[in-house]
PDB file of C-alpha atoms in Angstrom:
ATOM      1  CA  MET A  68      11.111 -18.614 -23.673  1.00 50.00           C
ATOM      2  CA  LYS A  69       8.232 -16.247 -23.063  1.00 48.00           C
ATOM      3  CA  PHE A  70       6.731 -17.220 -26.427  1.00 42.00           C
ATOM      4  CA  PHE A  71       6.693 -20.923 -25.508  1.00 40.00           C
ATOM      5  CA  TYR A  72       5.156 -20.122 -22.143  1.00 40.00           C
ATOM      6  CA  ILE A  73       2.367 -18.139 -23.805  1.00 43.00           C
ATOM      7  CA  PHE A  74       1.926 -20.876 -26.399  1.00 38.00           C
ATOM      8  CA  PHE A  75       1.515 -23.635 -23.823  1.00 40.00           C
ATOM      9  CA  VAL A  76      -0.823 -21.538 -21.697  1.00 38.00           C
ATOM     10  CA  ALA A  77      -2.947 -20.814 -24.746  1.00 40.00           C
ATOM     11  CA  PHE A  78      -2.838 -24.461 -25.819  1.00 40.00           C
ATOM     12  CA  PHE A  79      -3.951 -25.815 -22.466  1.00 41.00           C
ATOM     13  CA  ALA A  80      -6.601 -23.106 -22.148  1.00 42.00           C
ATOM     14  CA  ALA A  81      -7.982 -24.039 -25.572  1.00 48.00           C
ATOM     15  CA  THR A  82      -7.888 -27.744 -24.668  1.00 53.00           C
ATOM     16  CA  ALA A  83      -9.733 -27.095 -21.419  1.00 59.00           C
ATOM     17  CA  PHE A  84     -12.302 -24.951 -23.216  1.00 62.00           C
ATOM     18  CA  ALA A  85     -12.828 -27.660 -25.864  1.00 71.00           C
ATOM     19  CA  GLY A  86     -13.324 -30.189 -23.077  1.00 76.00           C
ATOM     20  CA  LYS A  87     -15.921 -27.938 -21.467  1.00 86.00           C
ATOM     21  CA  ILE A  88     -17.846 -27.613 -24.746  1.00 85.00           C
ATOM     22  CA  GLU A  89     -17.608 -31.376 -25.243  1.00 89.00           C
ATOM     23  CA  ASP A  90     -19.046 -31.960 -21.762  1.00 90.00           C
ATOM     24  CA  VAL A  91     -21.871 -29.505 -22.415  1.00 87.00           C
ATOM     25  CA  LEU A  92     -22.738 -31.131 -25.748  1.00 88.00           C
ATOM     26  CA  ASN A  93     -22.885 -34.599 -24.186  1.00 91.00           C
ATOM     27  CA  LYS A  94     -25.028 -33.199 -21.397  1.00 90.00           C
ATOM     28  CA  LYS A  95     -27.377 -31.701 -23.989  1.00 88.00           C
ATOM     29  CA  VAL A  96     -27.684 -35.118 -25.642  1.00 91.00           C
ATOM     30  CA  GLU A  97     -28.922 -36.544 -22.335  1.00 93.00           C
ATOM     31  CA  GLU A  98     -31.276 -33.590 -21.906  1.00 90.00           C
ATOM     32  CA  LEU A  99     -32.655 -34.395 -25.362  1.00 89.00           C
ATOM     33  CA  ARG A 100     -33.285 -37.965 -24.212  1.00 93.00           C
ATOM     34  CA  VAL A 101     -35.328 -36.646 -21.274  1.00 93.00           C
ATOM     35  CA  LEU A 102     -37.097 -34.156 -23.550  1.00 91.00           C
ATOM     36  CA  MET A 103     -38.210 -37.042 -25.769  1.00 93.00           C
ATOM     37  CA  ARG A 104     -39.964 -38.559 -22.762  1.00 95.00           C
ATOM     38  CA  THR A 105     -41.577 -35.405 -21.437  1.00 95.00           C
ATOM     39  CA  GLY A 106     -42.077 -33.173 -24.478  1.00 92.00           C
ATOM     40  CA  ASN A 107     -42.095 -29.383 -24.310  1.00 87.00           C
ATOM     41  CA  PRO A 108     -45.331 -27.610 -25.318  1.00 87.00           C
ATOM     42  CA  GLU A 109     -43.623 -24.188 -25.259  1.00 83.00           C
ATOM     43  CA  LEU A 110     -41.156 -25.324 -27.918  1.00 76.00           C
ATOM     44  CA  GLY A 111     -43.824 -27.234 -29.807  1.00 81.00           C
ATOM     45  CA  ILE A 112     -42.150 -30.593 -29.095  1.00 84.00           C
ATOM     46  CA  PRO A 113     -44.546 -33.487 -28.381  1.00 90.00           C
ATOM     47  CA  VAL A 114     -43.711 -36.558 -26.322  1.00 95.00           C
ATOM     48  CA  LEU A 115     -41.570 -38.738 -28.609  1.00 93.00           C
ATOM     49  CA  ALA A 116     -40.876 -41.725 -26.377  1.00 94.00           C
ATOM     50  CA  PRO A 117     -43.243 -43.220 -27.059  1.00 95.00           C
ATOM     51  CA  PHE A 118     -44.794 -41.160 -29.845  1.00 95.00           C
ATOM     52  CA  GLU A 119     -48.512 -41.845 -30.219  1.00 96.00           C
ATOM     53  CA  THR A 120     -51.211 -40.284 -32.353  1.00 95.00           C
ATOM     54  CA  ASP A 121     -54.718 -41.410 -33.291  1.00 96.00           C
ATOM     55  CA  HIS A 122     -54.556 -39.872 -36.755  1.00 95.00           C
ATOM     56  CA  PHE A 123     -51.773 -38.570 -38.937  1.00 90.00           C
ATOM     57  CA  GLU A 124     -51.830 -37.466 -42.571  1.00 91.00           C
ATOM     58  CA  GLY A 125     -48.684 -36.867 -44.556  1.00 84.00           C
ATOM     59  CA  SER A 126     -46.619 -37.429 -47.647  1.00 81.00           C
ATOM     60  CA  PHE A 127     -43.093 -38.552 -48.405  1.00 73.00           C
ATOM     61  CA  ASP A 128     -40.830 -38.229 -51.433  1.00 71.00           C
ATOM     62  CA  PHE A 129     -37.499 -40.028 -51.492  1.00 61.00           C
ATOM     63  CA  GLU A 130     -35.698 -38.473 -54.472  1.00 57.00           C
ATOM     64  CA  GLY A 131     -37.744 -40.237 -57.133  1.00 56.00           C
ATOM     65  CA  LEU A 132     -37.143 -43.693 -55.618  1.00 60.00           C
ATOM     66  CA  LEU A 133     -40.209 -43.836 -53.425  1.00 65.00           C
ATOM     67  CA  SER A 134     -43.137 -41.516 -52.893  1.00 75.00           C
ATOM     68  CA  TRP A 135     -46.423 -41.844 -51.080  1.00 80.00           C
ATOM     69  CA  THR A 136     -49.272 -39.871 -49.594  1.00 89.00           C
ATOM     70  CA  GLY A 137     -51.927 -41.065 -47.193  1.00 90.00           C
ATOM     71  CA  GLU A 138     -52.936 -41.388 -43.578  1.00 94.00           C
ATOM     72  CA  PHE A 139     -52.129 -43.430 -40.500  1.00 94.00           C
ATOM     73  CA  HIS A 140     -54.280 -44.421 -37.539  1.00 96.00           C
ATOM     74  CA  ASN A 141     -53.202 -45.498 -34.050  1.00 96.00           C
ATOM     75  CA  LEU A 142     -49.600 -44.732 -34.980  1.00 95.00           C
ATOM     76  CA  ARG A 143     -47.026 -45.536 -32.306  1.00 97.00           C
ATOM     77  CA  ILE A 144     -43.219 -45.252 -32.323  1.00 96.00           C
ATOM     78  CA  ASP A 145     -41.265 -46.869 -29.485  1.00 97.00           C
ATOM     79  CA  ASN A 146     -37.669 -46.749 -28.217  1.00 97.00           C
ATOM     80  CA  LEU A 147     -36.476 -43.490 -29.781  1.00 95.00           C
ATOM     81  CA  ASP A 148     -35.088 -42.592 -26.354  1.00 95.00           C
ATOM     82  CA  THR A 149     -33.051 -45.787 -25.929  1.00 96.00           C
ATOM     83  CA  PHE A 150     -30.300 -44.592 -28.273  1.00 96.00           C
ATOM     84  CA  ILE A 151     -26.676 -45.173 -27.296  1.00 96.00           C
ATOM     85  CA  ASN A 152     -24.414 -42.120 -27.339  1.00 95.00           C
ATOM     86  CA  ASN A 153     -20.976 -43.431 -28.311  1.00 91.00           C
ATOM     87  CA  LYS A 154     -19.264 -40.327 -26.912  1.00 81.00           C
ATOM     88  CA  LEU A 155     -19.687 -37.045 -28.751  1.00 90.00           C
ATOM     89  CA  THR A 156     -16.313 -35.299 -29.251  1.00 92.00           C
ATOM     90  CA  PHE A 157     -15.371 -31.702 -30.059  1.00 90.00           C
ATOM     91  CA  ASN A 158     -12.294 -30.343 -31.853  1.00 89.00           C
ATOM     92  CA  MET A 159     -11.429 -26.733 -31.000  1.00 85.00           C
ATOM     93  CA  LEU A 160      -9.235 -26.203 -34.076  1.00 86.00           C
ATOM     94  CA  THR A 161     -11.882 -27.210 -36.605  1.00 90.00           C
ATOM     95  CA  MET A 162     -14.879 -26.239 -34.407  1.00 89.00           C
ATOM     96  CA  LYS A 163     -16.462 -29.565 -35.372  1.00 92.00           C
ATOM     97  CA  ALA A 164     -18.315 -31.965 -33.135  1.00 93.00           C
ATOM     98  CA  LYS A 165     -18.340 -35.644 -34.127  1.00 94.00           C
ATOM     99  CA  PHE A 166     -21.202 -37.874 -33.021  1.00 94.00           C
ATOM    100  CA  ASN A 167     -22.042 -41.559 -33.199  1.00 95.00           C
ATOM    101  CA  PHE A 168     -25.478 -42.759 -32.098  1.00 95.00           C
ATOM    102  CA  THR A 169     -27.006 -46.236 -32.221  1.00 96.00           C
ATOM    103  CA  PHE A 170     -30.746 -46.893 -32.024  1.00 96.00           C
ATOM    104  CA  PRO A 171     -30.919 -50.624 -31.131  1.00 96.00           C
ATOM    105  CA  ASP A 172     -34.598 -51.423 -31.582  1.00 95.00           C
ATOM    106  CA  ILE A 173     -36.968 -48.757 -32.915  1.00 96.00           C
ATOM    107  CA  VAL A 174     -40.495 -50.070 -33.487  1.00 97.00           C
ATOM    108  CA  VAL A 175     -43.115 -48.287 -35.627  1.00 95.00           C
ATOM    109  CA  GLN A 176     -46.607 -49.724 -35.894  1.00 96.00           C
ATOM    110  CA  GLY A 177     -50.212 -48.811 -36.606  1.00 96.00           C
ATOM    111  CA  PHE A 178     -52.762 -48.817 -39.412  1.00 96.00           C
ATOM    112  CA  GLN A 179     -51.999 -47.251 -42.807  1.00 92.00           C
ATOM    113  CA  ASP A 180     -53.893 -46.220 -45.919  1.00 92.00           C
ATOM    114  CA  ILE A 181     -51.327 -44.950 -48.443  1.00 87.00           C
ATOM    115  CA  ARG A 182     -50.930 -44.535 -52.195  1.00 86.00           C
ATOM    116  CA  GLY A 183     -47.737 -43.858 -54.102  1.00 79.00           C
ATOM    117  CA  HIS A 184     -45.074 -45.068 -56.526  1.00 73.00           C
ATOM    118  CA  VAL A 185     -41.792 -46.941 -56.459  1.00 64.00           C
ATOM    119  CA  PHE A 186     -39.178 -45.701 -58.967  1.00 60.00           C
ATOM    120  CA  THR A 187     -41.901 -43.267 -60.220  1.00 58.00           C
ATOM    121  CA  VAL A 188     -43.547 -45.980 -62.346  1.00 54.00           C
ATOM    122  CA  MET A 189     -44.524 -48.902 -60.136  1.00 60.00           C
ATOM    123  CA  PRO A 190     -47.749 -48.153 -58.231  1.00 66.00           C
ATOM    124  CA  GLN A 191     -47.690 -48.707 -54.507  1.00 70.00           C
ATOM    125  CA  TRP A 192     -50.542 -48.896 -52.088  1.00 79.00           C
ATOM    126  CA  ALA A 193     -51.194 -50.479 -48.727  1.00 85.00           C
ATOM    127  CA  TYR A 194     -54.253 -50.720 -46.524  1.00 89.00           C
ATOM    128  CA  GLY A 195     -54.070 -52.389 -43.146  1.00 91.00           C
ATOM    129  CA  ASP A 196     -51.888 -52.920 -40.107  1.00 93.00           C
ATOM    130  CA  PHE A 197     -48.141 -52.546 -40.402  1.00 92.00           C
ATOM    131  CA  ARG A 198     -45.061 -52.968 -38.234  1.00 93.00           C
ATOM    132  CA  ILE A 199     -41.514 -51.747 -38.908  1.00 92.00           C
ATOM    133  CA  ALA A 200     -38.634 -52.763 -36.640  1.00 94.00           C
ATOM    134  CA  PRO A 201     -35.135 -51.783 -37.830  1.00 92.00           C
ATOM    135  CA  VAL A 202     -32.259 -53.218 -35.801  1.00 94.00           C
ATOM    136  CA  ASN A 203     -29.187 -51.187 -34.794  1.00 94.00           C
ATOM    137  CA  VAL A 204     -29.763 -48.015 -36.756  1.00 91.00           C
ATOM    138  CA  ARG A 205     -26.395 -46.236 -36.677  1.00 91.00           C
ATOM    139  CA  MET A 206     -26.242 -42.513 -37.278  1.00 89.00           C
ATOM    140  CA  PHE A 207     -22.847 -40.828 -37.236  1.00 89.00           C
ATOM    141  CA  GLY A 208     -21.172 -37.772 -38.677  1.00 91.00           C
ATOM    142  CA  GLU A 209     -20.105 -34.281 -37.701  1.00 92.00           C
ATOM    143  CA  THR A 210     -21.472 -30.796 -37.313  1.00 92.00           C
ATOM    144  CA  LYS A 211     -19.694 -27.460 -37.705  1.00 92.00           C
ATOM    145  CA  ILE A 212     -20.321 -25.242 -34.692  1.00 90.00           C
ATOM    146  CA  LYS A 213     -19.814 -21.512 -34.440  1.00 89.00           C
ATOM    147  CA  ILE A 214     -20.300 -18.931 -31.719  1.00 85.00           C
ATOM    148  CA  ASN A 215     -22.649 -16.147 -32.775  1.00 83.00           C
ATOM    149  CA  ARG A 216     -22.229 -12.486 -31.875  1.00 82.00           C
ATOM    150  CA  ASP A 217     -24.310 -12.920 -28.721  1.00 83.00           C
ATOM    151  CA  GLY A 218     -22.072 -15.741 -27.501  1.00 82.00           C
ATOM    152  CA  PHE A 219     -24.464 -18.627 -28.152  1.00 86.00           C
ATOM    153  CA  LEU A 220     -23.556 -21.871 -29.908  1.00 88.00           C
ATOM    154  CA  ASN A 221     -25.006 -22.524 -33.353  1.00 89.00           C
ATOM    155  CA  ALA A 222     -24.698 -25.511 -35.707  1.00 90.00           C
ATOM    156  CA  GLU A 223     -23.697 -24.193 -39.119  1.00 89.00           C
ATOM    157  CA  SER A 224     -23.716 -27.449 -41.078  1.00 88.00           C
ATOM    158  CA  LEU A 225     -24.430 -31.125 -40.550  1.00 89.00           C
ATOM    159  CA  GLN A 226     -23.025 -34.232 -42.243  1.00 88.00           C
ATOM    160  CA  VAL A 227     -24.697 -37.554 -41.470  1.00 87.00           C
ATOM    161  CA  GLU A 228     -24.257 -41.186 -42.467  1.00 85.00           C
ATOM    162  CA  LEU A 229     -26.927 -43.764 -41.729  1.00 84.00           C
ATOM    163  CA  TYR A 230     -26.692 -47.554 -41.644  1.00 85.00           C
ATOM    164  CA  LEU A 231     -28.677 -50.407 -40.131  1.00 88.00           C
ATOM    165  CA  ASP A 232     -28.106 -54.116 -39.534  1.00 90.00           C
ATOM    166  CA  GLU A 233     -31.607 -55.384 -40.272  1.00 91.00           C
ATOM    167  CA  PHE A 234     -34.955 -54.070 -41.456  1.00 90.00           C
ATOM    168  CA  ASN A 235     -37.785 -56.217 -40.133  1.00 92.00           C
ATOM    169  CA  CYS A 236     -41.273 -55.334 -41.314  1.00 89.00           C
ATOM    170  CA  HIS A 237     -44.740 -56.572 -42.150  1.00 90.00           C
ATOM    171  CA  PHE A 238     -47.355 -54.697 -44.194  1.00 88.00           C
ATOM    172  CA  GLU A 239     -50.873 -55.980 -44.737  1.00 90.00           C
ATOM    173  CA  ASN A 240     -52.407 -55.745 -48.226  1.00 87.00           C
ATOM    174  CA  LEU A 241     -49.445 -54.383 -50.179  1.00 81.00           C
ATOM    175  CA  LEU A 242     -50.510 -53.764 -53.776  1.00 76.00           C
ATOM    176  CA  THR A 243     -53.140 -56.434 -54.502  1.00 67.00           C
ATOM    177  CA  GLY A 244     -52.598 -58.334 -51.271  1.00 72.00           C
ATOM    178  CA  GLY A 245     -52.394 -62.117 -51.162  1.00 80.00           C
ATOM    179  CA  ASP A 246     -49.294 -63.855 -52.523  1.00 84.00           C
ATOM    180  CA  LEU A 247     -47.858 -60.631 -53.979  1.00 79.00           C
ATOM    181  CA  SER A 248     -48.108 -58.925 -50.613  1.00 82.00           C
ATOM    182  CA  ASP A 249     -46.372 -61.881 -48.944  1.00 86.00           C
ATOM    183  CA  LEU A 250     -43.598 -61.769 -51.554  1.00 86.00           C
ATOM    184  CA  LEU A 251     -43.018 -58.035 -51.082  1.00 81.00           C
ATOM    185  CA  ASN A 252     -42.866 -58.491 -47.305  1.00 85.00           C
ATOM    186  CA  GLN A 253     -40.019 -60.945 -47.879  1.00 88.00           C
ATOM    187  CA  VAL A 254     -38.182 -58.679 -50.340  1.00 85.00           C
ATOM    188  CA  ILE A 255     -38.460 -55.291 -48.587  1.00 83.00           C
ATOM    189  CA  PRO A 256     -36.175 -56.257 -45.633  1.00 87.00           C
ATOM    190  CA  ASP A 257     -33.364 -56.807 -48.172  1.00 85.00           C
ATOM    191  CA  ILE A 258     -34.106 -53.715 -50.271  1.00 80.00           C
ATOM    192  CA  VAL A 259     -34.035 -51.111 -47.490  1.00 79.00           C
ATOM    193  CA  PRO A 260     -30.475 -51.733 -46.160  1.00 81.00           C
ATOM    194  CA  SER A 261     -29.281 -51.964 -49.779  1.00 78.00           C
ATOM    195  CA  ALA A 262     -30.917 -48.621 -50.617  1.00 73.00           C
ATOM    196  CA  LEU A 263     -29.101 -46.983 -47.702  1.00 73.00           C
ATOM    197  CA  ASN A 264     -25.793 -48.308 -49.016  1.00 71.00           C
ATOM    198  CA  ASN A 265     -26.426 -47.455 -52.684  1.00 69.00           C
ATOM    199  CA  PHE A 266     -28.067 -44.045 -52.240  1.00 63.00           C
ATOM    200  CA  PRO A 267     -26.549 -42.705 -48.988  1.00 62.00           C
ATOM    201  CA  GLU A 268     -26.493 -39.060 -50.076  1.00 66.00           C
ATOM    202  CA  ARG A 269     -30.231 -39.114 -50.791  1.00 65.00           C
ATOM    203  CA  VAL A 270     -31.002 -40.506 -47.379  1.00 67.00           C
ATOM    204  CA  THR A 271     -28.683 -38.223 -45.449  1.00 71.00           C
ATOM    205  CA  ALA A 272     -29.921 -35.086 -47.243  1.00 74.00           C
ATOM    206  CA  LYS A 273     -33.347 -35.705 -45.753  1.00 73.00           C
ATOM    207  CA  ILE A 274     -31.899 -36.272 -42.284  1.00 76.00           C
ATOM    208  CA  GLN A 275     -29.737 -33.150 -42.389  1.00 79.00           C
ATOM    209  CA  LYS A 276     -32.676 -30.976 -43.385  1.00 79.00           C
ATOM    210  CA  LYS A 277     -34.783 -32.291 -40.493  1.00 80.00           C
ATOM    211  CA  PHE A 278     -32.163 -32.460 -37.745  1.00 82.00           C
ATOM    212  CA  LEU A 279     -30.280 -29.158 -38.128  1.00 86.00           C
ATOM    213  CA  PRO A 280     -33.174 -26.985 -36.822  1.00 85.00           C
ATOM    214  CA  ILE A 281     -33.678 -29.404 -33.910  1.00 82.00           C
ATOM    215  CA  MET A 282     -29.992 -29.217 -33.000  1.00 83.00           C
ATOM    216  CA  ASN A 283     -30.025 -25.425 -33.070  1.00 86.00           C
ATOM    217  CA  MET A 284     -33.138 -25.295 -30.945  1.00 83.00           C
ATOM    218  CA  ILE A 285     -30.950 -26.835 -28.226  1.00 82.00           C
ATOM    219  CA  LEU A 286     -27.553 -25.253 -29.003  1.00 83.00           C
ATOM    220  CA  ASN A 287     -28.934 -21.710 -29.303  1.00 86.00           C
ATOM    221  CA  ARG A 288     -29.655 -21.840 -25.575  1.00 83.00           C
ATOM    222  CA  VAL A 289     -25.991 -22.534 -24.658  1.00 80.00           C
ATOM    223  CA  ASN A 290     -23.903 -19.427 -23.966  1.00 80.00           C
ATOM    224  CA  VAL A 291     -20.100 -19.448 -23.972  1.00 75.00           C
ATOM    225  CA  LYS A 292     -20.096 -17.309 -20.800  1.00 74.00           C
ATOM    226  CA  ASP A 293     -21.908 -20.090 -18.964  1.00 70.00           C
ATOM    227  CA  ILE A 294     -19.363 -22.616 -20.218  1.00 68.00           C
ATOM    228  CA  MET A 295     -16.473 -20.454 -19.034  1.00 64.00           C
TER     229      MET A 295
END
């Protein structure tokens, strides 16, 4: 009888503790939403909602499917902070948190001057204004959480899946411009969702690499003692 009493006490204690961690994680998600709007210079985080910059140079390589290098002017990204948190949950037995976020209407626009390749052989370049507006970007998956020796939470691994309903876009002067540019602007909205479905592991690998440090920047400030 004593064994069952201890078992149930331990079970309910673990359940309560898991609920506390779950509450903290959901609270941190909302703090991240606020952080997007305010930024944090001490952590090196700029304002992300909206994100604006007069000039940005960079490069991108998508596992041999798409690569480019170039610069952007008057770049602006809207609505990153309007994501919907479909309830983040935490399992004490597996120490895994499951998440499900929806970004209804992200908008990226500005002026671009880029050069690159599609499928490593087809040249790609664009010079002019552009606008990208994916609809209902859904990002869900799970992360393995551990408690380090100092009692702080830490994300050990991250698994992500990414889908979207639509990919609306317009790029001026793709390749040679003119009719070819118009044709590509009609084709790209069909190609992008298909690429996510056909090469999901290539997409998610990029996301995991970028998001894990950001997650730990937030989780490493949560101590189990404070939760208790």
